[in-house]
GROMACS .gro file of C-alpha atoms in nm:
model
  226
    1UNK     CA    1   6.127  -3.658  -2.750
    2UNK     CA    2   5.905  -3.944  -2.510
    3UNK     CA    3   5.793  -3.835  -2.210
    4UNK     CA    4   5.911  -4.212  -2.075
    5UNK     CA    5   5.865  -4.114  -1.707
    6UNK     CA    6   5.519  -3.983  -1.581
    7UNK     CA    7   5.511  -3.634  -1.641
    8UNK     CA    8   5.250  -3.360  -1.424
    9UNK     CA    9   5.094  -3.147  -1.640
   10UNK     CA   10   4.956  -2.806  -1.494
   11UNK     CA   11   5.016  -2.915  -1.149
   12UNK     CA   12   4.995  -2.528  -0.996
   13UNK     CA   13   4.604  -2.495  -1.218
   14UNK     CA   14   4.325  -2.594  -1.023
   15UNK     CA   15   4.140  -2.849  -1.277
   16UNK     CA   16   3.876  -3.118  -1.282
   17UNK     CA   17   3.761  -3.432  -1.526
   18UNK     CA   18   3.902  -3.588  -1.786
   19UNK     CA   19   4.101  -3.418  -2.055
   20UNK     CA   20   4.195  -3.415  -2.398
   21UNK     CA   21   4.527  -3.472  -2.555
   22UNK     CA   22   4.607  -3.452  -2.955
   23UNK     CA   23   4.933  -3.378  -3.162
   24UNK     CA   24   4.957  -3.099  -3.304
   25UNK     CA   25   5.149  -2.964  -3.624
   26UNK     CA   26   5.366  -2.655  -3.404
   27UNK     CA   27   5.733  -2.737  -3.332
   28UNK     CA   28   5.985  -2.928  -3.536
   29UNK     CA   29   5.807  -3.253  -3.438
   30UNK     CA   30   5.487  -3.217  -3.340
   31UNK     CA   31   5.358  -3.076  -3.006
   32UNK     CA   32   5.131  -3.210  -2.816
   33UNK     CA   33   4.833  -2.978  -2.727
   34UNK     CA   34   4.595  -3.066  -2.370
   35UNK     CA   35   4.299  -2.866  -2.303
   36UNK     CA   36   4.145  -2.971  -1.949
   37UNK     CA   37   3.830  -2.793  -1.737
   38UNK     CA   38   3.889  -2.562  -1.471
   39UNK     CA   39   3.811  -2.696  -1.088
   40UNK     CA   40   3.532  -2.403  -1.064
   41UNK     CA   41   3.534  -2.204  -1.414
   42UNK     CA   42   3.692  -2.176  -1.761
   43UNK     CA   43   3.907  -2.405  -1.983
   44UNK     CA   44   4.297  -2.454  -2.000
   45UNK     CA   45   4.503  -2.548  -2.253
   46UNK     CA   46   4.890  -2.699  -2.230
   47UNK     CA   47   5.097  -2.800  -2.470
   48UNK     CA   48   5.418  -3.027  -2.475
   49UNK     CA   49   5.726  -2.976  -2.668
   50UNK     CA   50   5.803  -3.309  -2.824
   51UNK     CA   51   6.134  -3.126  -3.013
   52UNK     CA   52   6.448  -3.271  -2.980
   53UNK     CA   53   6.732  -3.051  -2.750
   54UNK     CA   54   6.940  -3.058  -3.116
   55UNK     CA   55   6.670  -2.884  -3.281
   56UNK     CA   56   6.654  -2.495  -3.326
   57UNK     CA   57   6.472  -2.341  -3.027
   58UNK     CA   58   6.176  -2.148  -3.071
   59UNK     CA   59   6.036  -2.161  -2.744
   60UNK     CA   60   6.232  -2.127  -2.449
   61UNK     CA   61   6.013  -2.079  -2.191
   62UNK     CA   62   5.912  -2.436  -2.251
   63UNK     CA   63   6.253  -2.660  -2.313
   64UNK     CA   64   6.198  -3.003  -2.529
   65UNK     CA   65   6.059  -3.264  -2.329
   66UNK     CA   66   5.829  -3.041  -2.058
   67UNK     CA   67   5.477  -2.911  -2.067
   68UNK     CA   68   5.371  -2.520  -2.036
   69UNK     CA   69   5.256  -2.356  -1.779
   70UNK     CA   70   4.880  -2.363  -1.902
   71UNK     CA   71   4.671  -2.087  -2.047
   72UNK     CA   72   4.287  -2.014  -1.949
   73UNK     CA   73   4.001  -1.887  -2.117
   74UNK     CA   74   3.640  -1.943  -2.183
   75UNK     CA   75   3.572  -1.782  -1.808
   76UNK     CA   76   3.254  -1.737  -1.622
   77UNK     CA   77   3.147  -2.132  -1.743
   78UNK     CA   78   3.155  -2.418  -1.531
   79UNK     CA   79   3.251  -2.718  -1.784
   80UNK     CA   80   3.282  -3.109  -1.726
   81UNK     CA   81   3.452  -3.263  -2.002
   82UNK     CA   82   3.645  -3.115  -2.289
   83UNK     CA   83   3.872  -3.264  -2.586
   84UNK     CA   84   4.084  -3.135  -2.841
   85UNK     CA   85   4.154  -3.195  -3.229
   86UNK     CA   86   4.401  -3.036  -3.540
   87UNK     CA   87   4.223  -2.935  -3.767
   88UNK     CA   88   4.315  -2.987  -4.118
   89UNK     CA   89   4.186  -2.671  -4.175
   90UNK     CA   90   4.277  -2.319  -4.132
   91UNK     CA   91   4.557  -2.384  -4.175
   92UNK     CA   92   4.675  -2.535  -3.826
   93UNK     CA   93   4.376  -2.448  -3.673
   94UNK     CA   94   4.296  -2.594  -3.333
   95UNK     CA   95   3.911  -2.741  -3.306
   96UNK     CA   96   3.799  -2.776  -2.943
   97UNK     CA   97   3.451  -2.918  -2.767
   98UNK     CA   98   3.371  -2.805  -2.436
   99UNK     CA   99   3.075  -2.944  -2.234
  100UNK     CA  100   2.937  -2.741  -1.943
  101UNK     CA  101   2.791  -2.804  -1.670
  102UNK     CA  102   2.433  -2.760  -1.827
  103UNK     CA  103   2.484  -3.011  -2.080
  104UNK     CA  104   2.567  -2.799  -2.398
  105UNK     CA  105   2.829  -2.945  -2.611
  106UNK     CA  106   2.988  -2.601  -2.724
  107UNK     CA  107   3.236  -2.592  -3.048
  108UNK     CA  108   3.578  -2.387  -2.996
  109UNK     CA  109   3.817  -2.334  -3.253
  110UNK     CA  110   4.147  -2.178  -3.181
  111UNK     CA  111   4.290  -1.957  -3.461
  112UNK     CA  112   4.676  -1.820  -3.516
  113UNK     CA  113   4.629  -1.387  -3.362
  114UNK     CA  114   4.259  -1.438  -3.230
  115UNK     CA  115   4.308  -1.763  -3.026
  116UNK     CA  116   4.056  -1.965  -2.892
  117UNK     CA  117   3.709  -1.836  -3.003
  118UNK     CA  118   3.346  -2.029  -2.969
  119UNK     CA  119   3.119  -2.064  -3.247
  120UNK     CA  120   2.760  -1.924  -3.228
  121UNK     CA  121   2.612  -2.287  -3.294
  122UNK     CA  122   2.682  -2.493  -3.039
  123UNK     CA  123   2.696  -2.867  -3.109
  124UNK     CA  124   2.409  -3.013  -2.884
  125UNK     CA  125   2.224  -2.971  -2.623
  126UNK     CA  126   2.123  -3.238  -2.346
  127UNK     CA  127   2.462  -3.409  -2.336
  128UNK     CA  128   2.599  -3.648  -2.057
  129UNK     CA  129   2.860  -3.773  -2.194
  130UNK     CA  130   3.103  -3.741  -2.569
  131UNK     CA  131   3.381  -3.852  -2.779
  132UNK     CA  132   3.512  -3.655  -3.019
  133UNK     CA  133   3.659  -3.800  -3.363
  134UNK     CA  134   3.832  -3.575  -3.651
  135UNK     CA  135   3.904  -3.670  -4.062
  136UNK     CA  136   4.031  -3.424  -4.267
  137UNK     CA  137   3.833  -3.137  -4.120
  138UNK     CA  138   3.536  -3.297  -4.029
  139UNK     CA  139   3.407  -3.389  -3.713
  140UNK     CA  140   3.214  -3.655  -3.573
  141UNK     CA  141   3.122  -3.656  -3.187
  142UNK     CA  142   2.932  -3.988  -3.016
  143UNK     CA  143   2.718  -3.827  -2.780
  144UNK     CA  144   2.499  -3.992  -2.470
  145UNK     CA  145   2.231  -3.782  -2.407
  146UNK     CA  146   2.091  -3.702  -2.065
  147UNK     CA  147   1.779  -3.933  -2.105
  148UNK     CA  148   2.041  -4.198  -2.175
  149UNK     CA  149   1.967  -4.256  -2.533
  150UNK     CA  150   2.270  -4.213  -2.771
  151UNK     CA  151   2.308  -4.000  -3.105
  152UNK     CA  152   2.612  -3.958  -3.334
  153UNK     CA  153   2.621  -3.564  -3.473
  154UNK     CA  154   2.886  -3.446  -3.740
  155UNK     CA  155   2.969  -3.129  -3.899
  156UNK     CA  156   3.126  -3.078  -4.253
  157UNK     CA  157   3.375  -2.852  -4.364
  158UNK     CA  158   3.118  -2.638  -4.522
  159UNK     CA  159   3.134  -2.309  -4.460
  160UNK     CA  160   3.442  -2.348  -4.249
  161UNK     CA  161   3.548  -2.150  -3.987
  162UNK     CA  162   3.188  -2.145  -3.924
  163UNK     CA  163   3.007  -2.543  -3.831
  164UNK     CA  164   2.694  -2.649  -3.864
  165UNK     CA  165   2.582  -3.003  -3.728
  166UNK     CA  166   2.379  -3.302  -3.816
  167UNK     CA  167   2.276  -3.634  -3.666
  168UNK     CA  168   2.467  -3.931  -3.847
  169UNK     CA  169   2.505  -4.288  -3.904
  170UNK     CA  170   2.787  -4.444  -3.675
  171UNK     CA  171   3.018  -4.294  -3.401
  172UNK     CA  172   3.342  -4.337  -3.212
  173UNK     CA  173   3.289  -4.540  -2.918
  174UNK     CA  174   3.253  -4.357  -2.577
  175UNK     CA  175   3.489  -4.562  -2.382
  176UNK     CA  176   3.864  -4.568  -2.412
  177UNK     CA  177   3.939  -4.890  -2.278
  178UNK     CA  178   4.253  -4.900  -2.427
  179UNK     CA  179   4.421  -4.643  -2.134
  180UNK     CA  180   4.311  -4.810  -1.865
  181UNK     CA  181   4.448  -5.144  -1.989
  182UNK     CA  182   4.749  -4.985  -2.094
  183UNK     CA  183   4.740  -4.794  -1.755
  184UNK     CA  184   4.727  -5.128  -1.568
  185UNK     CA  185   4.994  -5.274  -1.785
  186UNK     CA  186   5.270  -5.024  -1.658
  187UNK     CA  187   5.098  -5.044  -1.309
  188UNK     CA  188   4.959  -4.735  -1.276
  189UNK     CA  189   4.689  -4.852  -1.032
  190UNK     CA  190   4.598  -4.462  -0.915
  191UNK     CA  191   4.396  -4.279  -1.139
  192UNK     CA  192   4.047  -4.199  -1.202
  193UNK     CA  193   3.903  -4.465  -1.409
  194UNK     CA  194   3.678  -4.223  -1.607
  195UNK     CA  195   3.965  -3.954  -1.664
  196UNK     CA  196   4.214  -4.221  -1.860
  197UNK     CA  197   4.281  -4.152  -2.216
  198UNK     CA  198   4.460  -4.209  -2.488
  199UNK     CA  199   4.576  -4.054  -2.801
  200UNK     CA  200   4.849  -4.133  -3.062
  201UNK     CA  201   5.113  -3.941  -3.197
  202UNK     CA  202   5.405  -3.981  -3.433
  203UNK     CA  203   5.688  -3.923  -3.232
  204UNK     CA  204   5.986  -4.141  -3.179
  205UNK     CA  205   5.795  -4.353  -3.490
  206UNK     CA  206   5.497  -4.407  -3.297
  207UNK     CA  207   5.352  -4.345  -2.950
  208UNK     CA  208   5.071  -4.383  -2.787
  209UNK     CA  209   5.011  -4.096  -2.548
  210UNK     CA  210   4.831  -4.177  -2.219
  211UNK     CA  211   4.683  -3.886  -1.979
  212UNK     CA  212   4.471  -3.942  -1.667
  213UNK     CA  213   4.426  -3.807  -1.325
  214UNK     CA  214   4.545  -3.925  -1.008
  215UNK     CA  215   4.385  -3.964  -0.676
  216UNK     CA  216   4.538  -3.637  -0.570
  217UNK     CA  217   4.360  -3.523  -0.848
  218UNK     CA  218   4.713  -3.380  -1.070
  219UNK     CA  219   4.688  -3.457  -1.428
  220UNK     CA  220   4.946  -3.694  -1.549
  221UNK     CA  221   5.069  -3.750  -1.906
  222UNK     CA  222   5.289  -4.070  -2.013
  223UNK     CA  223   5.447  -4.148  -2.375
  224UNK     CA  224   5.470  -4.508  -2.449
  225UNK     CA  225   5.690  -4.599  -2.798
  226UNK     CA  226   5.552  -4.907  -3.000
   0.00000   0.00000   0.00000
């Protein structure tokens, strides 16, 4: 199911930043699973049902075509940017980086019974900014460092649950120009340059999800079909 109008997503949470948005494997179609920072502490997670209303319900609480209500954890840390991946690995696990407010680029992964849980090796220190990029249970982050200079660090799937990093050759890029022109292009005009990003998914055959934050500071979520 699209989201073809502009959806809020955790408009009763206080949040802050940019988010991230991936597809996930739960549901008969794929959710969609959003983790975001909380305005003073913590990290929240949302997730869409992209199920049709023809198939079987499993969760009621949240019909087809609507976001959840939100779920916090990770308390007692300020954080300014966070994005999400599935894993390949697990199975269905959830991988999540979280950067707080003192640069460390900490490494979640959320876990069927346990939920979300942070590693004890945290992915680097010193960060300003990150992307995050995932193949088959590996991860690869582009990372701009405080002092400006720029590093790409991976971790393997050895030793899995558990990750240990590396610096590497190449990176994602750190911009995602391709929300903000898409953003433009459906003249959205409103949202915080910095906070616009996008994601694809295989719903309807194809979509590319966009997410940003308005000037009133709500997160907003759009599903455009190719």
């Amino acid at each position: 199911m699209h989201s073809r109008n502009i959806i809020d997503v955790g408009p009763d949470v206080a949040t802050a930043g940019p988010v991230g948005l991936a597809q996930g494997v739960y549901g008969a179609r794929g959710n969609l699973e959003l983790v975001a920072c909380g305005a003073e502490e913590g990290l929240w997670v949302f997730w869409f049902n992209a199920d049709d209303p023809d198939d079987a319900v499993t969760t009621p609480d949240v019909p087809p075509g609507t976001w959840s209500a939100g779920l916090g954890f990770a308390p007692g840390i300020r954080y300014l940017d966070a994005q999400i991946a599935q894993s390949a690995l697990g199975p269905d696990h959830l991988e999540v980086l979280a950067l707080t407010a003192d640069h460390v680029l900490q490494s979640w992964y959320w876990s069927p019974g346990p939920g979300f849980r942070r590693r004890p090796v945290d992915a680097a220190l010193g960060v300003a900014r990150f992307r995050l990029a995932h193949d088959a249970g590996e991860l690869r982050v582009a990372v701009q460092r405080t002092d400006g200079a720029s590093a790409t660090v991976s971790s393997p799937t050895v030793g899995y649950p558990d990750r240990y990093w590396h610096e590497s050759e190449g990176s994602p890029t750190l911009d995602d120009d391709t929300a903000l022109a898409m953003l433009a292009a459906h003249g959205i005009l409103h949202a915080e340059p910095r906070t616009a990003r996008s994601a694809r998914s295989t719903r309807d055959g194809g979509t590319t999800e966009l997410t940003w934050r308005g000037a009133d500071g709500i997160i907003r979520h759009l599903g455009i079909p190719d």
